[in-house]
């Protein structure tokens, strides 16, 4: 049986925004230059203003590209959560645990319910099939090169250590550095929309200054994006729609600042512009005839998450699906029992062990029950 959450009419989500809890980082993990997993902030990068008039295609031939044909599921996120729970001796209080969502017109995700919490991952098979079925690219510049531009901009805009600890030679040679997108820093945050508590893990590009000493305090993260130079109304409208995706991604992870590198049609970086995440919805509204509304987005997310929690109520593997341009999101079961590969055996065994610890009576110093 398929349940459906209607997207239209969007007007029913209009009005004052539901309460959103400020995202607070409680853990992090990294992938190194070989994409090997590490607990902690090993791959954290610092933002430093890039040089302009740089060809973003430069170095494409030596690009060290991560092979994302392998389905990594939620393995790294769950390992990080388990490590945190071992330190606190209690499970995190989330209704939903997921990787940062992608805002595409059509999407598929897998979900499963385990001990009262819904775990959601991207449906990797759908992503691979969608790529295989894409229309042939006929543009003057290969699509792979244009995708590389974003990673090149990140390399031009970041340092592996704070500015004061980085040599001038390193900073000035960034246009010649080999681009490697295997290396990532991922933040794990606790947030909430309305009555739903979320735990989200997602990649963060860089930090502006340094992490605060107190866990949970706001962090001056920076999200790095590229976009074509705006020269006409059509391009302005396209950029406004892009801003919605930029805003959603940064809003959910608590990233306060987005820096966009504007480039020419042939990939020359000519300008950078800073956008404050919390000001983007108002900025779009002031432009007149806005293409989207921030409050409506939040209310839609709140309505969908509450509906989802009342729809996925038993175990098995569920599919969350929106067909391209569809007016609804479908949810249906694809496996009647178990959790598929969404949750690792190691994580489930850890949760069982943690539950047993919490139900055992306390002992005195001699190991006897009190």
GROMACS .gro file of N, CA, C and O in nm, residues 114-231:
model
  472
  114UNK      N    1   1.370   0.191   1.375
  114UNK     CA    2   1.444   0.107   1.469
  114UNK      C    3   1.438   0.172   1.608
  114UNK      O    4   1.484   0.285   1.625
  115UNK      N    5   1.378   0.102   1.701
  115UNK     CA    6   1.366   0.148   1.839
  115UNK      C    7   1.311   0.292   1.848
  115UNK      O    8   1.364   0.378   1.918
  116UNK      N    9   1.203   0.314   1.772
  116UNK     CA   10   1.132   0.441   1.781
  116UNK      C   11   1.190   0.554   1.699
  116UNK      O   12   1.137   0.665   1.701
  117UNK      N   13   1.299   0.529   1.627
  117UNK     CA   14   1.364   0.634   1.548
  117UNK      C   15   1.364   0.593   1.400
  117UNK      O   16   1.391   0.476   1.368
  118UNK      N   17   1.335   0.687   1.312
  118UNK     CA   18   1.338   0.661   1.168
  118UNK      C   19   1.476   0.699   1.114
  118UNK      O   20   1.524   0.811   1.135
  119UNK      N   21   1.540   0.606   1.045
  119UNK     CA   22   1.670   0.628   0.982
  119UNK      C   23   1.647   0.643   0.832
  119UNK      O   24   1.583   0.556   0.771
  120UNK      N   25   1.700   0.749   0.773
  120UNK     CA   26   1.676   0.778   0.632
  120UNK      C   27   1.809   0.794   0.559
  120UNK      O   28   1.899   0.865   0.604
  121UNK      N   29   1.820   0.727   0.443
  121UNK     CA   30   1.938   0.739   0.359
  121UNK      C   31   1.895   0.764   0.215
  121UNK      O   32   1.782   0.735   0.175
  122UNK      N   33   1.986   0.815   0.136
  122UNK     CA   34   1.962   0.830  -0.007
  122UNK      C   35   1.952   0.692  -0.072
  122UNK      O   36   2.024   0.600  -0.034
  123UNK      N   37   1.861   0.676  -0.167
  123UNK     CA   38   1.854   0.551  -0.243
  123UNK      C   39   1.962   0.556  -0.351
  123UNK      O   40   1.944   0.617  -0.456
  124UNK      N   41   2.073   0.492  -0.323
  124UNK     CA   42   2.190   0.500  -0.409
  124UNK      C   43   2.162   0.444  -0.548
  124UNK      O   44   2.208   0.497  -0.649
  125UNK      N   45   2.084   0.335  -0.556
  125UNK     CA   46   2.054   0.273  -0.686
  125UNK      C   47   1.977   0.370  -0.775
  125UNK      O   48   2.000   0.378  -0.896
  126UNK      N   49   1.887   0.449  -0.714
  126UNK     CA   50   1.810   0.547  -0.792
  126UNK      C   51   1.902   0.656  -0.847
  126UNK      O   52   1.890   0.696  -0.963
  127UNK      N   53   1.995   0.703  -0.763
  127UNK     CA   54   2.087   0.807  -0.807
  127UNK      C   55   2.171   0.759  -0.925
  127UNK      O   56   2.189   0.831  -1.023
  128UNK      N   57   2.222   0.635  -0.916
  128UNK     CA   58   2.305   0.582  -1.024
  128UNK      C   59   2.224   0.564  -1.152
  128UNK      O   60   2.271   0.594  -1.262
  129UNK      N   61   2.100   0.516  -1.138
  129UNK     CA   62   2.015   0.496  -1.255
  129UNK      C   63   1.978   0.629  -1.319
  129UNK      O   64   1.972   0.640  -1.443
  130UNK      N   65   1.956   0.731  -1.237
  130UNK     CA   66   1.922   0.864  -1.291
  130UNK      C   67   2.037   0.920  -1.373
  130UNK      O   68   2.015   0.981  -1.479
  131UNK      N   69   2.160   0.900  -1.326
  131UNK     CA   70   2.275   0.946  -1.401
  131UNK      C   71   2.286   0.875  -1.535
  131UNK      O   72   2.315   0.935  -1.638
  132UNK      N   73   2.261   0.744  -1.533
  132UNK     CA   74   2.273   0.664  -1.655
  132UNK      C   75   2.168   0.706  -1.758
  132UNK      O   76   2.191   0.691  -1.880
  133UNK      N   77   2.055   0.757  -1.711
  133UNK     CA   78   1.945   0.792  -1.801
  133UNK      C   79   1.943   0.940  -1.838
  133UNK      O   80   1.848   0.986  -1.904
  134UNK      N   81   2.045   1.015  -1.795
  134UNK     CA   82   2.048   1.157  -1.828
  134UNK      C   83   2.063   1.177  -1.979
  134UNK      O   84   2.128   1.098  -2.047
  135UNK      N   85   2.005   1.285  -2.027
  135UNK     CA   86   2.019   1.317  -2.169
  135UNK      C   87   2.165   1.349  -2.200
  135UNK      O   88   2.235   1.406  -2.119
  136UNK      N   89   2.210   1.315  -2.320
  136UNK     CA   90   2.348   1.348  -2.359
  136UNK      C   91   2.373   1.498  -2.349
  136UNK      O   92   2.287   1.579  -2.386
  137UNK      N   93   2.490   1.535  -2.298
  137UNK     CA   94   2.524   1.676  -2.281
  137UNK      C   95   2.583   1.729  -2.411
  137UNK      O   96   2.679   1.673  -2.466
  138UNK      N   97   2.526   1.839  -2.460
  138UNK     CA   98   2.571   1.894  -2.588
  138UNK      C   99   2.633   2.033  -2.574
  138UNK      O  100   2.650   2.103  -2.674
  139UNK      N  101   2.665   2.073  -2.452
  139UNK     CA  102   2.721   2.206  -2.431
  139UNK      C  103   2.863   2.217  -2.483
  139UNK      O  104   2.931   2.116  -2.507
  140UNK      N  105   2.912   2.339  -2.498
  140UNK     CA  106   3.048   2.360  -2.550
  140UNK      C  107   3.158   2.315  -2.454
  140UNK      O  108   3.270   2.286  -2.497
  141UNK      N  109   3.126   2.309  -2.325
  141UNK     CA  110   3.222   2.264  -2.224
  141UNK      C  111   3.172   2.134  -2.165
  141UNK      O  112   3.055   2.124  -2.126
  142UNK      N  113   3.255   2.030  -2.157
  142UNK     CA  114   3.209   1.902  -2.102
  142UNK      C  115   3.147   1.918  -1.963
  142UNK      O  116   3.194   1.999  -1.882
  143UNK      N  117   3.042   1.843  -1.937
  143UNK     CA  118   2.970   1.853  -1.809
  143UNK      C  119   3.062   1.819  -1.692
  143UNK      O  120   3.052   1.879  -1.585
  144UNK      N  121   3.153   1.723  -1.714
  144UNK     CA  122   3.244   1.685  -1.606
  144UNK      C  123   3.335   1.801  -1.566
  144UNK      O  124   3.370   1.817  -1.448
  145UNK      N  125   3.373   1.882  -1.663
  145UNK     CA  126   3.457   1.999  -1.634
  145UNK      C  127   3.378   2.102  -1.555
  145UNK      O  128   3.428   2.161  -1.458
  146UNK      N  129   3.252   2.125  -1.593
  146UNK     CA  130   3.169   2.222  -1.522
  146UNK      C  131   3.142   2.178  -1.378
  146UNK      O  132   3.138   2.260  -1.287
  147UNK      N  133   3.127   2.048  -1.357
  147UNK     CA  134   3.110   1.996  -1.220
  147UNK      C  135   3.238   2.016  -1.139
  147UNK      O  136   3.232   2.039  -1.018
  148UNK      N  137   3.350   2.008  -1.206
  148UNK     CA  138   3.481   2.027  -1.141
  148UNK      C  139   3.497   2.170  -1.090
  148UNK      O  140   3.566   2.193  -0.989
  149UNK      N  141   3.434   2.268  -1.154
  149UNK     CA  142   3.451   2.408  -1.116
  149UNK      C  143   3.421   2.432  -0.968
  149UNK      O  144   3.490   2.509  -0.903
  150UNK      N  145   3.318   2.367  -0.916
  150UNK     CA  146   3.284   2.386  -0.775
  150UNK      C  147   3.393   2.337  -0.682
  150UNK      O  148   3.425   2.403  -0.582
  151UNK      N  149   3.452   2.223  -0.714
  151UNK     CA  150   3.561   2.170  -0.631
  151UNK      C  151   3.686   2.257  -0.643
  151UNK      O  152   3.760   2.276  -0.546
  152UNK      N  153   3.709   2.309  -0.763
  152UNK     CA  154   3.823   2.399  -0.782
  152UNK      C  155   3.806   2.525  -0.697
  152UNK      O  156   3.903   2.571  -0.635
  153UNK      N  157   3.684   2.577  -0.693
  153UNK     CA  158   3.659   2.696  -0.612
  153UNK      C  159   3.684   2.668  -0.464
  153UNK      O  160   3.739   2.752  -0.392
  154UNK      N  161   3.648   2.550  -0.417
  154UNK     CA  162   3.674   2.513  -0.278
  154UNK      C  163   3.824   2.511  -0.251
  154UNK      O  164   3.871   2.558  -0.146
  155UNK      N  165   3.902   2.455  -0.345
  155UNK     CA  166   4.047   2.450  -0.328
  155UNK      C  167   4.108   2.590  -0.327
  155UNK      O  168   4.201   2.619  -0.250
  156UNK      N  169   4.056   2.678  -0.410
  156UNK     CA  170   4.105   2.816  -0.417
  156UNK      C  171   4.071   2.895  -0.290
  156UNK      O  172   4.137   2.995  -0.260
  157UNK      N  173   3.968   2.850  -0.215
  157UNK     CA  174   3.913   2.931  -0.105
  157UNK      C  175   3.943   2.877   0.034
  157UNK      O  176   3.896   2.932   0.133
  158UNK      N  177   4.020   2.769   0.043
  158UNK     CA  178   4.041   2.707   0.174
  158UNK      C  179   4.188   2.683   0.204
  158UNK      O  180   4.272   2.675   0.114
  159UNK      N  181   4.215   2.668   0.334
  159UNK     CA  182   4.349   2.635   0.385
  159UNK      C  183   4.335   2.517   0.481
  159UNK      O  184   4.234   2.501   0.548
  160UNK      N  185   4.440   2.433   0.491
  160UNK     CA  186   4.433   2.318   0.583
  160UNK      C  187   4.456   2.357   0.729
  160UNK      O  188   4.432   2.276   0.819
  161UNK      N  189   4.505   2.481   0.752
  161UNK     CA  190   4.530   2.533   0.886
  161UNK      C  191   4.487   2.680   0.888
  161UNK      O  192   4.471   2.742   0.781
  162UNK      N  193   4.469   2.741   1.005
  162UNK     CA  194   4.437   2.884   1.009
  162UNK      C  195   4.541   2.967   0.934
  162UNK      O  196   4.658   2.926   0.920
  163UNK      N  197   4.500   3.085   0.889
  163UNK     CA  198   4.586   3.172   0.809
  163UNK      C  199   4.721   3.197   0.875
  163UNK      O  200   4.825   3.192   0.810
  164UNK      N  201   4.721   3.221   1.007
  164UNK     CA  202   4.845   3.252   1.077
  164UNK      C  203   4.943   3.137   1.083
  164UNK      O  204   5.061   3.157   1.111
  165UNK      N  205   4.896   3.015   1.056
  165UNK     CA  206   4.982   2.896   1.060
  165UNK      C  207   5.014   2.846   0.920
  165UNK      O  208   5.072   2.738   0.904
  166UNK      N  209   4.976   2.922   0.817
  166UNK     CA  210   4.994   2.878   0.678
  166UNK      C  211   5.093   2.970   0.607
  166UNK      O  212   5.086   3.093   0.620
  167UNK      N  213   5.183   2.912   0.533
  167UNK     CA  214   5.285   2.992   0.465
  167UNK      C  215   5.225   3.073   0.351
  167UNK      O  216   5.125   3.035   0.289
  168UNK      N  217   5.290   3.186   0.322
  168UNK     CA  218   5.247   3.270   0.211
  168UNK      C  219   5.260   3.195   0.079
  168UNK      O  220   5.176   3.209  -0.011
  169UNK      N  221   5.363   3.113   0.070
  169UNK     CA  222   5.384   3.034  -0.053
  169UNK      C  223   5.266   2.942  -0.079
  169UNK      O  224   5.219   2.930  -0.193
  170UNK      N  225   5.215   2.877   0.026
  170UNK     CA  226   5.101   2.786   0.011
  170UNK      C  227   4.978   2.863  -0.036
  170UNK      O  228   4.908   2.821  -0.128
  171UNK      N  229   4.953   2.978   0.030
  171UNK     CA  230   4.834   3.057  -0.004
  171UNK      C  231   4.838   3.103  -0.149
  171UNK      O  232   4.740   3.091  -0.222
  172UNK      N  233   4.951   3.152  -0.192
  172UNK     CA  234   4.961   3.208  -0.327
  172UNK      C  235   4.966   3.101  -0.436
  172UNK      O  236   4.940   3.131  -0.553
  173UNK      N  237   4.995   2.977  -0.396
  173UNK     CA  238   5.005   2.870  -0.496
  173UNK      C  239   4.875   2.790  -0.510
  173UNK      O  240   4.870   2.693  -0.586
  174UNK      N  241   4.770   2.832  -0.441
  174UNK     CA  242   4.645   2.756  -0.444
  174UNK      C  243   4.589   2.734  -0.586
  174UNK      O  244   4.533   2.627  -0.613
  175UNK      N  245   4.602   2.830  -0.679
  175UNK     CA  246   4.552   2.803  -0.816
  175UNK      C  247   4.619   2.682  -0.882
  175UNK      O  248   4.563   2.624  -0.976
  176UNK      N  249   4.738   2.643  -0.834
  176UNK     CA  250   4.810   2.531  -0.893
  176UNK      C  251   4.793   2.400  -0.817
  176UNK      O  252   4.847   2.296  -0.857
  177UNK      N  253   4.719   2.404  -0.703
  177UNK     CA  254   4.704   2.284  -0.623
  177UNK      C  255   4.617   2.180  -0.693
  177UNK      O  256   4.521   2.214  -0.764
  178UNK      N  257   4.651   2.053  -0.671
  178UNK     CA  258   4.569   1.944  -0.724
  178UNK      C  259   4.438   1.940  -0.646
  178UNK      O  260   4.435   1.949  -0.523
  179UNK      N  261   4.327   1.927  -0.717
  179UNK     CA  262   4.195   1.922  -0.654
  179UNK      C  263   4.161   1.778  -0.620
  179UNK      O  264   4.171   1.688  -0.704
  180UNK      N  265   4.119   1.757  -0.495
  180UNK     CA  266   4.086   1.623  -0.445
  180UNK      C  267   3.956   1.632  -0.366
  180UNK      O  268   3.953   1.691  -0.258
  181UNK      N  269   3.849   1.575  -0.418
  181UNK     CA  270   3.722   1.583  -0.346
  181UNK      C  271   3.694   1.459  -0.260
  181UNK      O  272   3.582   1.440  -0.211
  182UNK      N  273   3.797   1.377  -0.240
  182UNK     CA  274   3.782   1.263  -0.150
  182UNK      C  275   3.785   1.307  -0.004
  182UNK      O  276   3.732   1.240   0.085
  183UNK      N  277   3.850   1.420   0.020
  183UNK     CA  278   3.867   1.470   0.156
  183UNK      C  279   3.744   1.552   0.196
  183UNK      O  280   3.703   1.644   0.126
  184UNK      N  281   3.684   1.519   0.312
  184UNK     CA  282   3.563   1.588   0.355
  184UNK      C  283   3.560   1.599   0.508
  184UNK      O  284   3.608   1.511   0.579
  185UNK      N  285   3.500   1.709   0.554
  185UNK     CA  286   3.468   1.724   0.696
  185UNK      C  287   3.316   1.719   0.707
  185UNK      O  288   3.245   1.788   0.632
  186UNK      N  289   3.265   1.639   0.798
  186UNK     CA  290   3.120   1.623   0.815
  186UNK      C  291   3.078   1.658   0.957
  186UNK      O  292   3.133   1.605   1.054
  187UNK      N  293   2.983   1.747   0.967
  187UNK     CA  294   2.929   1.790   1.096
  187UNK      C  295   2.804   1.709   1.128
  187UNK      O  296   2.723   1.680   1.039
  188UNK      N  297   2.789   1.672   1.254
  188UNK     CA  298   2.670   1.600   1.300
  188UNK      C  299   2.597   1.690   1.399
  188UNK      O  300   2.652   1.727   1.503
  189UNK      N  301   2.475   1.727   1.364
  189UNK     CA  302   2.402   1.825   1.443
  189UNK      C  303   2.270   1.769   1.493
  189UNK      O  304   2.213   1.676   1.436
  190UNK      N  305   2.223   1.829   1.602
  190UNK     CA  306   2.089   1.804   1.653
  190UNK      C  307   2.008   1.931   1.629
  190UNK      O  308   2.049   2.041   1.666
  191UNK      N  309   1.893   1.915   1.566
  191UNK     CA  310   1.807   2.029   1.538
  191UNK      C  311   1.663   1.983   1.549
  191UNK      O  312   1.635   1.869   1.585
  192UNK      N  313   1.570   2.071   1.518
  192UNK     CA  314   1.430   2.034   1.526
  192UNK      C  315   1.344   2.127   1.444
  192UNK      O  316   1.371   2.247   1.434
  193UNK      N  317   1.240   2.071   1.383
  193UNK     CA  318   1.140   2.149   1.311
  193UNK      C  319   1.005   2.114   1.370
  193UNK      O  320   0.962   1.998   1.364
  194UNK      N  321   0.939   2.212   1.431
  194UNK     CA  322   0.814   2.184   1.500
  194UNK      C  323   0.836   2.084   1.612
  194UNK      O  324   0.924   2.103   1.698
  195UNK      N  325   0.762   1.974   1.611
  195UNK     CA  326   0.772   1.873   1.717
  195UNK      C  327   0.869   1.760   1.683
  195UNK      O  328   0.885   1.666   1.761
  196UNK      N  329   0.935   1.768   1.568
  196UNK     CA  330   1.024   1.661   1.524
  196UNK      C  331   1.169   1.696   1.551
  196UNK      O  332   1.218   1.800   1.506
  197UNK      N  333   1.237   1.610   1.626
  197UNK     CA  334   1.379   1.628   1.656
  197UNK      C  335   1.460   1.552   1.552
  197UNK      O  336   1.436   1.433   1.528
  198UNK      N  337   1.556   1.621   1.492
  198UNK     CA  338   1.636   1.563   1.385
  198UNK      C  339   1.782   1.554   1.424
  198UNK      O  340   1.836   1.644   1.489
  199UNK      N  341   1.847   1.447   1.381
  199UNK     CA  342   1.993   1.437   1.384
  199UNK      C  343   2.038   1.427   1.239
  199UNK      O  344   1.997   1.336   1.167
  200UNK      N  345   2.118   1.524   1.196
  200UNK     CA  346   2.159   1.531   1.056
  200UNK      C  347   2.312   1.533   1.046
  200UNK      O  348   2.378   1.605   1.120
  201UNK      N  349   2.364   1.455   0.955
  201UNK     CA  350   2.507   1.458   0.925
  201UNK      C  351   2.527   1.511   0.784
  201UNK      O  352   2.460   1.466   0.691
  202UNK      N  353   2.617   1.607   0.769
  202UNK     CA  354   2.640   1.663   0.636
  202UNK      C  355   2.776   1.728   0.623
  202UNK      O  356   2.835   1.772   0.722
  203UNK      N  357   2.825   1.735   0.500
  203UNK     CA  358   2.956   1.794   0.474
  203UNK      C  359   2.951   1.946   0.492
  203UNK      O  360   2.854   2.012   0.454
  204UNK      N  361   3.056   2.000   0.552
  204UNK     CA  362   3.074   2.144   0.568
  204UNK      C  363   3.205   2.182   0.500
  204UNK      O  364   3.308   2.118   0.520
  205UNK      N  365   3.203   2.289   0.419
  205UNK     CA  366   3.319   2.322   0.337
  205UNK      C  367   3.435   2.383   0.416
  205UNK      O  368   3.550   2.347   0.394
  206UNK      N  369   3.404   2.477   0.506
  206UNK     CA  370   3.513   2.548   0.575
  206UNK      C  371   3.460   2.621   0.697
  206UNK      O  372   3.340   2.635   0.717
  207UNK      N  373   3.553   2.670   0.777
  207UNK     CA  374   3.521   2.750   0.894
  207UNK      C  375   3.585   2.887   0.877
  207UNK      O  376   3.693   2.901   0.816
  208UNK      N  377   3.521   2.991   0.928
  208UNK     CA  378   3.568   3.129   0.911
  208UNK      C  379   3.684   3.160   1.005
  208UNK      O  380   3.782   3.222   0.967
  209UNK      N  381   3.671   3.117   1.132
  209UNK     CA  382   3.774   3.147   1.232
  209UNK      C  383   3.821   3.019   1.301
  209UNK      O  384   3.919   2.960   1.261
  210UNK      N  385   3.750   2.977   1.405
  210UNK     CA  386   3.786   2.853   1.474
  210UNK      C  387   3.666   2.803   1.550
  210UNK      O  388   3.571   2.878   1.578
  211UNK      N  389   3.669   2.676   1.586
  211UNK     CA  390   3.558   2.618   1.659
  211UNK      C  391   3.554   2.674   1.802
  211UNK      O  392   3.659   2.690   1.865
  212UNK      N  393   3.434   2.700   1.856
  212UNK     CA  394   3.425   2.744   1.995
  212UNK      C  395   3.464   2.631   2.090
  212UNK      O  396   3.454   2.513   2.055
  213UNK      N  397   3.506   2.668   2.208
  213UNK     CA  398   3.548   2.566   2.305
  213UNK      C  399   3.429   2.491   2.363
  213UNK      O  400   3.441   2.374   2.400
  214UNK      N  401   3.315   2.559   2.373
  214UNK     CA  402   3.196   2.498   2.432
  214UNK      C  403   3.115   2.427   2.324
  214UNK      O  404   3.072   2.490   2.227
  215UNK      N  405   3.096   2.296   2.341
  215UNK     CA  406   3.020   2.219   2.244
  215UNK      C  407   2.878   2.271   2.234
  215UNK      O  408   2.813   2.298   2.335
  216UNK      N  409   2.829   2.285   2.113
  216UNK     CA  410   2.692   2.333   2.093
  216UNK      C  411   2.681   2.481   2.066
  216UNK      O  412   2.577   2.529   2.020
  217UNK      N  413   2.789   2.556   2.093
  217UNK     CA  414   2.786   2.699   2.062
  217UNK      C  415   2.786   2.717   1.910
  217UNK      O  416   2.834   2.630   1.836
  218UNK      N  417   2.732   2.831   1.861
  218UNK     CA  418   2.732   2.855   1.716
  218UNK      C  419   2.873   2.850   1.657
  218UNK      O  420   2.968   2.896   1.720
  219UNK      N  421   2.884   2.795   1.538
  219UNK     CA  422   3.012   2.783   1.468
  219UNK      C  423   3.004   2.864   1.340
  219UNK      O  424   2.905   2.859   1.267
  220UNK      N  425   3.110   2.939   1.312
  220UNK     CA  426   3.112   3.025   1.193
  220UNK      C  427   3.152   2.946   1.068
  220UNK      O  428   3.256   2.971   1.006
  221UNK      N  429   3.064   2.852   1.032
  221UNK     CA  430   3.087   2.774   0.911
  221UNK      C  431   3.071   2.860   0.786
  221UNK      O  432   3.000   2.961   0.787
  222UNK      N  433   3.132   2.814   0.678
  222UNK     CA  434   3.119   2.879   0.548
  222UNK      C  435   3.085   2.772   0.444
  222UNK      O  436   3.153   2.670   0.436
  223UNK      N  437   2.979   2.796   0.369
  223UNK     CA  438   2.943   2.709   0.257
  223UNK      C  439   2.990   2.777   0.129
  223UNK      O  440   2.970   2.898   0.110
  224UNK      N  441   3.055   2.701   0.041
  224UNK     CA  442   3.111   2.756  -0.082
  224UNK      C  443   3.034   2.705  -0.204
  224UNK      O  444   3.013   2.584  -0.219
  225UNK      N  445   2.992   2.797  -0.288
  225UNK     CA  446   2.914   2.763  -0.406
  225UNK      C  447   2.966   2.842  -0.526
  225UNK      O  448   3.029   2.947  -0.510
  226UNK      N  449   2.936   2.793  -0.647
  226UNK     CA  450   2.967   2.870  -0.768
  226UNK      C  451   2.839   2.890  -0.848
  226UNK      O  452   2.744   2.811  -0.839
  227UNK      N  453   2.837   2.997  -0.926
  227UNK     CA  454   2.722   3.026  -1.009
  227UNK      C  455   2.767   3.116  -1.124
  227UNK      O  456   2.868   3.187  -1.113
  228UNK      N  457   2.691   3.114  -1.232
  228UNK     CA  458   2.723   3.198  -1.347
  228UNK      C  459   2.698   3.345  -1.313
  228UNK      O  460   2.608   3.378  -1.235
  229UNK      N  461   2.775   3.433  -1.370
  229UNK     CA  462   2.754   3.577  -1.356
  229UNK      C  463   2.613   3.611  -1.404
  229UNK      O  464   2.568   3.561  -1.508
  230UNK      N  465   2.544   3.695  -1.329
  230UNK     CA  466   2.406   3.732  -1.363
  230UNK      C  467   2.408   3.851  -1.459
  230UNK      O  468   2.456   3.959  -1.425
  231UNK      N  469   2.354   3.830  -1.579
  231UNK     CA  470   2.357   3.933  -1.681
  231UNK      C  471   2.218   3.970  -1.734
  231UNK      O  472   2.203   4.068  -1.807
   0.00000   0.00000   0.00000
